[in-house]
PDB file of C-alpha atoms in Angstrom:
ATOM      1  CA  MET W 874      20.230   0.119  27.327  1.00 60.00           C
ATOM      2  CA  LEU W 875      17.030   2.097  26.681  1.00 69.00           C
ATOM      3  CA  GLN W 876      15.575   4.311  29.423  1.00 86.00           C
ATOM      4  CA  LYS W 877      12.547   2.833  31.154  1.00 88.00           C
ATOM      5  CA  GLU W 878      10.022   4.997  29.256  1.00 90.00           C
ATOM      6  CA  LYS W 879      11.630   4.094  25.934  1.00 92.00           C
ATOM      7  CA  SER W 880      11.466   0.391  26.711  1.00 93.00           C
ATOM      8  CA  GLU W 881       7.815   0.808  27.736  1.00 94.00           C
ATOM      9  CA  PHE W 882       7.084   2.630  24.537  1.00 96.00           C
ATOM     10  CA  ARG W 883       8.753  -0.140  22.510  1.00 96.00           C
ATOM     11  CA  ALA W 884       6.605  -2.762  24.273  1.00 96.00           C
ATOM     12  CA  LYS W 885       3.489  -0.717  23.518  1.00 96.00           C
ATOM     13  CA  VAL W 886       4.309  -0.462  19.775  1.00 97.00           C
ATOM     14  CA  ARG W 887       5.306  -4.199  19.663  1.00 97.00           C
ATOM     15  CA  ASN W 888       1.983  -5.218  21.158  1.00 97.00           C
ATOM     16  CA  PHE W 889       0.154  -3.063  18.609  1.00 97.00           C
ATOM     17  CA  VAL W 890       2.224  -4.468  15.737  1.00 97.00           C
ATOM     18  CA  ASP W 891       1.707  -8.068  16.868  1.00 97.00           C
ATOM     19  CA  ALA W 892      -2.003  -7.600  17.123  1.00 97.00           C
ATOM     20  CA  TYR W 893      -2.755  -5.614  13.985  1.00 96.00           C
ATOM     21  CA  LEU W 894       0.085  -5.713  11.503  1.00 96.00           C
ATOM     22  CA  LEU W 895       1.844  -9.070  11.825  1.00 96.00           C
ATOM     23  CA  PRO W 896      -1.313 -11.116  10.933  1.00 95.00           C
ATOM     24  CA  ILE W 897      -1.680  -9.313   7.576  1.00 95.00           C
ATOM     25  CA  ALA W 898       2.017  -8.707   6.706  1.00 94.00           C
ATOM     26  CA  ALA W 899       2.241 -11.754   4.410  1.00 94.00           C
ATOM     27  CA  ASP W 900      -0.834 -10.742   2.501  1.00 93.00           C
ATOM     28  CA  ILE W 901       0.463  -7.181   2.064  1.00 92.00           C
ATOM     29  CA  ASP W 902       3.650  -8.601   0.437  1.00 90.00           C
ATOM     30  CA  ARG W 903       1.855 -11.282  -1.560  1.00 91.00           C
ATOM     31  CA  ASN W 904      -0.804  -8.929  -2.988  1.00 91.00           C
ATOM     32  CA  ASP W 905       1.399  -5.871  -3.314  1.00 89.00           C
ATOM     33  CA  ALA W 906      -1.418  -3.954  -1.684  1.00 88.00           C
ATOM     34  CA  PHE W 907      -1.167  -0.770   0.338  1.00 88.00           C
ATOM     35  CA  PRO W 908      -2.660  -1.512   3.794  1.00 85.00           C
ATOM     36  CA  GLU W 909      -5.398   1.128   3.851  1.00 86.00           C
ATOM     37  CA  ALA W 910      -7.199  -0.528   6.691  1.00 84.00           C
ATOM     38  CA  ILE W 911      -4.320  -0.249   9.009  1.00 89.00           C
ATOM     39  CA  TRP W 912      -3.453   3.375   8.299  1.00 91.00           C
ATOM     40  CA  ARG W 913      -6.240   4.790  10.427  1.00 93.00           C
ATOM     41  CA  THR W 914      -5.393   2.216  13.029  1.00 95.00           C
ATOM     42  CA  LEU W 915      -1.844   3.568  13.156  1.00 96.00           C
ATOM     43  CA  GLY W 916      -3.398   7.002  13.602  1.00 96.00           C
ATOM     44  CA  SER W 917      -5.657   5.849  16.387  1.00 95.00           C
ATOM     45  CA  ALA W 918      -2.551   4.390  18.092  1.00 96.00           C
ATOM     46  CA  ASN W 919      -0.927   7.832  17.952  1.00 96.00           C
ATOM     47  CA  LEU W 920       1.947   6.630  15.786  1.00 97.00           C
ATOM     48  CA  LEU W 921       1.764   8.855  12.754  1.00 98.00           C
ATOM     49  CA  GLY W 922       2.843  12.135  14.331  1.00 97.00           C
ATOM     50  CA  ILE W 923       5.193  11.089  17.001  1.00 97.00           C
ATOM     51  CA  THR W 924       7.565  14.124  16.648  1.00 98.00           C
ATOM     52  CA  VAL W 925       4.782  16.743  16.119  1.00 98.00           C
ATOM     53  CA  PRO W 926       3.358  18.799  18.989  1.00 98.00           C
ATOM     54  CA  LYS W 927      -0.001  17.849  20.505  1.00 97.00           C
ATOM     55  CA  LEU W 928      -1.504  21.124  19.165  1.00 97.00           C
ATOM     56  CA  TYR W 929      -1.681  19.527  15.747  1.00 97.00           C
ATOM     57  CA  GLY W 930      -2.631  16.024  16.928  1.00 97.00           C
ATOM     58  CA  GLY W 931       0.931  14.699  17.501  1.00 97.00           C
ATOM     59  CA  GLU W 932       2.663  13.259  20.539  1.00 97.00           C
ATOM     60  CA  ALA W 933       5.534  15.698  21.045  1.00 97.00           C
ATOM     61  CA  MET W 934       7.998  12.802  21.408  1.00 96.00           C
ATOM     62  CA  SER W 935      11.621  12.427  20.223  1.00 96.00           C
ATOM     63  CA  TYR W 936      13.262  11.144  17.101  1.00 97.00           C
ATOM     64  CA  MET W 937      14.484   8.165  19.168  1.00 96.00           C
ATOM     65  CA  ASP W 938      10.803   7.332  19.831  1.00 97.00           C
ATOM     66  CA  HIS W 939      10.051   7.596  16.157  1.00 97.00           C
ATOM     67  CA  LEU W 940      12.998   5.265  15.413  1.00 97.00           C
ATOM     68  CA  ILE W 941      11.722   2.768  17.945  1.00 97.00           C
ATOM     69  CA  ALA W 942       8.295   2.788  16.347  1.00 98.00           C
ATOM     70  CA  MET W 943       9.767   2.371  12.882  1.00 97.00           C
ATOM     71  CA  GLU W 944      11.919  -0.573  14.009  1.00 97.00           C
ATOM     72  CA  GLU W 945       8.919  -2.382  15.493  1.00 97.00           C
ATOM     73  CA  ILE W 946       6.670  -1.716  12.448  1.00 97.00           C
ATOM     74  CA  SER W 947       9.445  -2.833  10.090  1.00 97.00           C
ATOM     75  CA  ARG W 948      10.015  -5.997  12.165  1.00 96.00           C
ATOM     76  CA  ALA W 949       6.577  -7.160  10.993  1.00 96.00           C
ATOM     77  CA  SER W 950       6.577  -5.614   7.577  1.00 95.00           C
ATOM     78  CA  ALA W 951       9.469  -3.801   5.866  1.00 94.00           C
ATOM     79  CA  SER W 952       7.003  -2.474   3.359  1.00 94.00           C
ATOM     80  CA  VAL W 953       4.738  -0.864   5.892  1.00 96.00           C
ATOM     81  CA  GLY W 954       7.827   0.495   7.686  1.00 96.00           C
ATOM     82  CA  PHE W 955       8.945   2.067   4.423  1.00 95.00           C
ATOM     83  CA  SER W 956       5.517   3.699   3.881  1.00 96.00           C
ATOM     84  CA  TYR W 957       5.417   4.751   7.486  1.00 97.00           C
ATOM     85  CA  ALA W 958       8.848   6.476   7.307  1.00 96.00           C
ATOM     86  CA  ALA W 959       7.920   8.351   4.124  1.00 96.00           C
ATOM     87  CA  HIS W 960       4.629   9.467   5.687  1.00 97.00           C
ATOM     88  CA  SER W 961       5.599  10.295   9.283  1.00 97.00           C
ATOM     89  CA  ASN W 962       9.147  11.625   8.830  1.00 96.00           C
ATOM     90  CA  ILE W 963       9.911  13.109   5.437  1.00 96.00           C
ATOM     91  CA  CYS W 964       6.308  14.332   4.953  1.00 98.00           C
ATOM     92  CA  VAL W 965       4.710  15.023   8.349  1.00 98.00           C
ATOM     93  CA  ASP W 966       7.767  16.014  10.319  1.00 98.00           C
ATOM     94  CA  ASN W 967       9.105  18.024   7.352  1.00 98.00           C
ATOM     95  CA  LEU W 968       5.749  19.854   6.993  1.00 98.00           C
ATOM     96  CA  TYR W 969       5.707  20.654  10.691  1.00 98.00           C
ATOM     97  CA  LYS W 970       9.307  21.966  10.717  1.00 98.00           C
ATOM     98  CA  ASN W 971       9.074  24.042   7.477  1.00 98.00           C
ATOM     99  CA  GLY W 972       5.347  24.751   7.093  1.00 98.00           C
ATOM    100  CA  THR W 973       3.510  27.969   7.966  1.00 98.00           C
ATOM    101  CA  GLU W 974       0.990  27.925  10.758  1.00 98.00           C
ATOM    102  CA  ALA W 975      -1.834  27.857   8.217  1.00 98.00           C
ATOM    103  CA  GLN W 976      -0.300  24.903   6.461  1.00 98.00           C
ATOM    104  CA  ARG W 977       0.239  23.023   9.730  1.00 98.00           C
ATOM    105  CA  LYS W 978      -3.379  23.523  10.782  1.00 98.00           C
ATOM    106  CA  LYS W 979      -4.696  22.627   7.338  1.00 98.00           C
ATOM    107  CA  TYR W 980      -2.708  19.448   6.672  1.00 98.00           C
ATOM    108  CA  LEU W 981      -1.282  17.932   9.843  1.00 98.00           C
ATOM    109  CA  PRO W 982      -4.399  16.783  11.726  1.00 98.00           C
ATOM    110  CA  LYS W 983      -5.652  14.501   8.926  1.00 98.00           C
ATOM    111  CA  LEU W 984      -2.174  13.203   8.167  1.00 98.00           C
ATOM    112  CA  ILE W 985      -1.589  12.371  11.822  1.00 98.00           C
ATOM    113  CA  SER W 986      -5.074  10.805  12.320  1.00 97.00           C
ATOM    114  CA  GLY W 987      -4.498   8.479   9.313  1.00 96.00           C
ATOM    115  CA  GLU W 988      -7.309   9.942   7.338  1.00 96.00           C
ATOM    116  CA  HIS W 989      -4.765  11.199   4.782  1.00 97.00           C
ATOM    117  CA  VAL W 990      -1.583   9.592   3.456  1.00 97.00           C
ATOM    118  CA  GLY W 991       1.540  11.714   2.957  1.00 98.00           C
ATOM    119  CA  CYS W 992       4.385  11.549   0.425  1.00 98.00           C
ATOM    120  CA  LEU W 993       7.613  13.347  -0.460  1.00 97.00           C
ATOM    121  CA  SER W 994       9.009  13.381  -4.027  1.00 97.00           C
ATOM    122  CA  MET W 995      12.329  14.642  -5.247  1.00 94.00           C
ATOM    123  CA  SER W 996      13.820  12.031  -7.641  1.00 93.00           C
ATOM    124  CA  GLU W 997      13.199  12.225 -11.389  1.00 93.00           C
ATOM    125  CA  PRO W 998      13.885   9.919 -14.393  1.00 90.00           C
ATOM    126  CA  ASP W 999      17.263  11.732 -14.850  1.00 87.00           C
ATOM    127  CA  ALA W1000      17.811  12.991 -11.372  1.00 82.00           C
ATOM    128  CA  GLY W1001      18.644  10.579  -8.523  1.00 77.00           C
ATOM    129  CA  SER W1002      21.684  11.155  -6.306  1.00 72.00           C
ATOM    130  CA  ASP W1003      22.475  14.307  -8.312  1.00 77.00           C
ATOM    131  CA  VAL W1004      19.013  15.703  -7.845  1.00 77.00           C
ATOM    132  CA  VAL W1005      20.063  19.315  -7.216  1.00 75.00           C
ATOM    133  CA  GLY W1006      22.124  19.602 -10.362  1.00 78.00           C
ATOM    134  CA  SER W1007      19.951  17.445 -12.602  1.00 86.00           C
ATOM    135  CA  MET W1008      16.378  18.326 -11.609  1.00 90.00           C
ATOM    136  CA  ASN W1009      14.220  19.302 -14.583  1.00 92.00           C
ATOM    137  CA  CYS W1010      10.712  19.399 -13.069  1.00 95.00           C
ATOM    138  CA  ARG W1011      10.088  23.058 -12.607  1.00 94.00           C
ATOM    139  CA  ALA W1012       7.535  25.652 -11.419  1.00 96.00           C
ATOM    140  CA  GLU W1013       7.259  29.203 -12.622  1.00 95.00           C
ATOM    141  CA  LYS W1014       5.403  31.898 -10.730  1.00 94.00           C
ATOM    142  CA  LYS W1015       2.574  33.663 -12.565  1.00 95.00           C
ATOM    143  CA  GLY W1016       0.621  36.046 -10.421  1.00 94.00           C
ATOM    144  CA  ASP W1017      -0.412  34.276  -7.254  1.00 93.00           C
ATOM    145  CA  VAL W1018       0.113  30.722  -8.540  1.00 96.00           C
ATOM    146  CA  TRP W1019       3.035  28.590  -9.583  1.00 97.00           C
ATOM    147  CA  ILE W1020       2.770  26.729 -12.916  1.00 97.00           C
ATOM    148  CA  ALA W1021       4.372  23.311 -12.571  1.00 98.00           C
ATOM    149  CA  ASN W1022       5.564  21.067 -15.451  1.00 98.00           C
ATOM    150  CA  GLY W1023       7.592  17.911 -15.516  1.00 97.00           C
ATOM    151  CA  THR W1024       7.863  14.349 -14.183  1.00 97.00           C
ATOM    152  CA  LYS W1025       8.887  12.829 -10.925  1.00 97.00           C
ATOM    153  CA  LYS W1026       9.662   9.198 -10.395  1.00 95.00           C
ATOM    154  CA  TRP W1027       9.731   6.534  -7.580  1.00 93.00           C
ATOM    155  CA  ALA W1028       7.413   8.649  -5.312  1.00 96.00           C
ATOM    156  CA  THR W1029       6.896   6.479  -2.240  1.00 96.00           C
ATOM    157  CA  ASN W1030       3.203   6.423  -1.250  1.00 96.00           C
ATOM    158  CA  GLY W1031       2.530   8.404  -4.472  1.00 96.00           C
ATOM    159  CA  PRO W1032      -0.434   6.302  -5.700  1.00 95.00           C
ATOM    160  CA  ASP W1033      -2.203   6.638  -2.332  1.00 94.00           C
ATOM    161  CA  ALA W1034      -1.134  10.048  -1.162  1.00 97.00           C
ATOM    162  CA  ASP W1035      -3.561  12.886  -0.362  1.00 98.00           C
ATOM    163  CA  VAL W1036      -0.833  15.384   0.371  1.00 98.00           C
ATOM    164  CA  LEU W1037       2.598  15.421  -1.378  1.00 98.00           C
ATOM    165  CA  ILE W1038       5.674  17.530  -0.686  1.00 98.00           C
ATOM    166  CA  VAL W1039       7.223  17.961  -4.164  1.00 98.00           C
ATOM    167  CA  TYR W1040      10.498  19.676  -4.791  1.00 96.00           C
ATOM    168  CA  MET W1041      10.894  21.524  -8.108  1.00 95.00           C
ATOM    169  CA  ARG W1042      13.336  23.875  -9.753  1.00 93.00           C
ATOM    170  CA  THR W1043      12.181  27.404  -9.499  1.00 92.00           C
ATOM    171  CA  ALA W1044      14.885  29.145 -11.478  1.00 72.00           C
ATOM    172  CA  ASP W1045      16.509  28.728 -14.890  1.00 57.00           C
ATOM    173  CA  LYS W1046      18.774  25.741 -14.837  1.00 53.00           C
ATOM    174  CA  ASP W1047      20.670  26.951 -17.877  1.00 55.00           C
ATOM    175  CA  ALA W1048      21.509  30.189 -16.091  1.00 51.00           C
ATOM    176  CA  GLY W1049      23.441  28.193 -13.551  1.00 54.00           C
ATOM    177  CA  SER W1050      21.004  28.508 -10.704  1.00 61.00           C
ATOM    178  CA  ARG W1051      20.403  25.590  -8.363  1.00 68.00           C
ATOM    179  CA  CYS W1052      17.300  27.023  -6.758  1.00 86.00           C
ATOM    180  CA  MET W1053      14.927  24.279  -5.494  1.00 90.00           C
ATOM    181  CA  THR W1054      11.620  24.911  -3.734  1.00 95.00           C
ATOM    182  CA  GLY W1055       9.201  22.580  -1.968  1.00 96.00           C
ATOM    183  CA  PHE W1056       5.448  22.657  -2.774  1.00 98.00           C
ATOM    184  CA  LEU W1057       2.476  21.139  -1.052  1.00 98.00           C
ATOM    185  CA  VAL W1058       0.508  19.348  -3.762  1.00 98.00           C
ATOM    186  CA  GLU W1059      -2.948  17.906  -3.151  1.00 98.00           C
ATOM    187  CA  LYS W1060      -4.492  14.891  -4.840  1.00 97.00           C
ATOM    188  CA  GLY W1061      -6.899  16.116  -7.460  1.00 96.00           C
ATOM    189  CA  MET W1062      -5.184  19.415  -8.347  1.00 98.00           C
ATOM    190  CA  PRO W1063      -5.858  20.152 -12.008  1.00 97.00           C
ATOM    191  CA  GLY W1064      -2.847  19.329 -14.155  1.00 98.00           C
ATOM    192  CA  PHE W1065      -1.474  16.819 -11.642  1.00 98.00           C
ATOM    193  CA  LYS W1066      -1.810  13.049 -11.926  1.00 98.00           C
ATOM    194  CA  THR W1067      -0.086   9.903 -10.734  1.00 98.00           C
ATOM    195  CA  GLY W1068       1.202   7.039 -12.861  1.00 96.00           C
ATOM    196  CA  SER W1069       0.939   3.307 -12.299  1.00 93.00           C
ATOM    197  CA  ASN W1070       2.422   1.521  -9.292  1.00 91.00           C
ATOM    198  CA  VAL W1071       5.967   0.284  -9.987  1.00 88.00           C
ATOM    199  CA  ASP W1072       6.321  -3.493  -9.567  1.00 86.00           C
ATOM    200  CA  LYS W1073       9.290  -4.426  -7.416  1.00 84.00           C
ATOM    201  CA  LEU W1074      11.182  -7.544  -6.390  1.00 85.00           C
ATOM    202  CA  GLY W1075      10.909  -6.656  -2.728  1.00 84.00           C
ATOM    203  CA  MET W1076       9.310  -4.028  -0.480  1.00 86.00           C
ATOM    204  CA  ARG W1077       5.927  -5.080  -2.033  1.00 89.00           C
ATOM    205  CA  GLY W1078       3.004  -3.303  -0.460  1.00 89.00           C
ATOM    206  CA  VAL W1079       4.758   0.071  -0.293  1.00 92.00           C
ATOM    207  CA  ARG W1080       3.626   1.693  -3.553  1.00 92.00           C
ATOM    208  CA  ASN W1081       5.820   3.841  -5.717  1.00 94.00           C
ATOM    209  CA  CYS W1082       4.853   5.713  -8.871  1.00 96.00           C
ATOM    210  CA  PRO W1083       5.797   8.584 -11.250  1.00 97.00           C
ATOM    211  CA  LEU W1084       4.079  11.957 -10.827  1.00 98.00           C
ATOM    212  CA  TYR W1085       3.112  14.053 -13.827  1.00 98.00           C
ATOM    213  CA  PHE W1086       2.704  17.851 -13.895  1.00 98.00           C
ATOM    214  CA  ASP W1087       1.090  19.467 -16.901  1.00 98.00           C
ATOM    215  CA  ASN W1088       0.604  23.193 -16.330  1.00 98.00           C
ATOM    216  CA  CYS W1089      -0.477  22.328 -12.777  1.00 98.00           C
ATOM    217  CA  GLU W1090      -1.488  25.503 -10.876  1.00 98.00           C
ATOM    218  CA  ILE W1091      -0.137  25.452  -7.319  1.00 98.00           C
ATOM    219  CA  PRO W1092      -1.263  28.357  -5.055  1.00 98.00           C
ATOM    220  CA  HIS W1093       1.596  30.456  -3.720  1.00 97.00           C
ATOM    221  CA  GLU W1094       0.404  29.714  -0.161  1.00 97.00           C
ATOM    222  CA  ASN W1095       1.396  26.044  -0.811  1.00 98.00           C
ATOM    223  CA  VAL W1096       5.139  26.914  -1.001  1.00 98.00           C
ATOM    224  CA  LEU W1097       6.781  25.014   1.781  1.00 98.00           C
ATOM    225  CA  GLY W1098       9.365  27.159   3.442  1.00 95.00           C
ATOM    226  CA  GLU W1099      11.055  29.861   1.408  1.00 91.00           C
ATOM    227  CA  VAL W1100      11.414  29.902  -2.369  1.00 91.00           C
TER     228      VAL W1100
END
């Protein structure tokens, strides 16, 4: 049985979902359309940064609370629940845990308010479950920037994302190194573009696409964590 405050939080999220998401869930699936209108509403309801401290606009709550919110959102729309998890957990929470103070202050407030959409990308056309050994998308340091080249695939929220955490190889694969580094990539960076939304049998409304890097210059200060 959930503690009283957890039950109250579930009821709060359920009321929000019933009022704002449930009425449009069928249209999201039917039209395969990312629900831009509701994203800021999720931010206004303080649901996009549940595990992040209040200093950055979050709620300083637990992973259990995040799970409760994700369950309730997914009850109405599995697609929005999928987008929500990719945004709030593997992007926002990841950025908070591994980012520098400057990165947190720059990116988290807009991601948590719903003004920006977040994404994480690791898989590639030839790198899925064996992503560490098979990753080919790579970045090479030249001066104070990293030059990124390669292709990612199935990036959840990719077509709509303003901020993307992208993992790339940063050492010579043929030399036997398995060095992977995360980078914070912004929409509109020269040399970076997204592909078309991938049509799917289910989970329509959560948009996935390939990412293309062609001599994309990523500033060194956008390295997430250590190289």
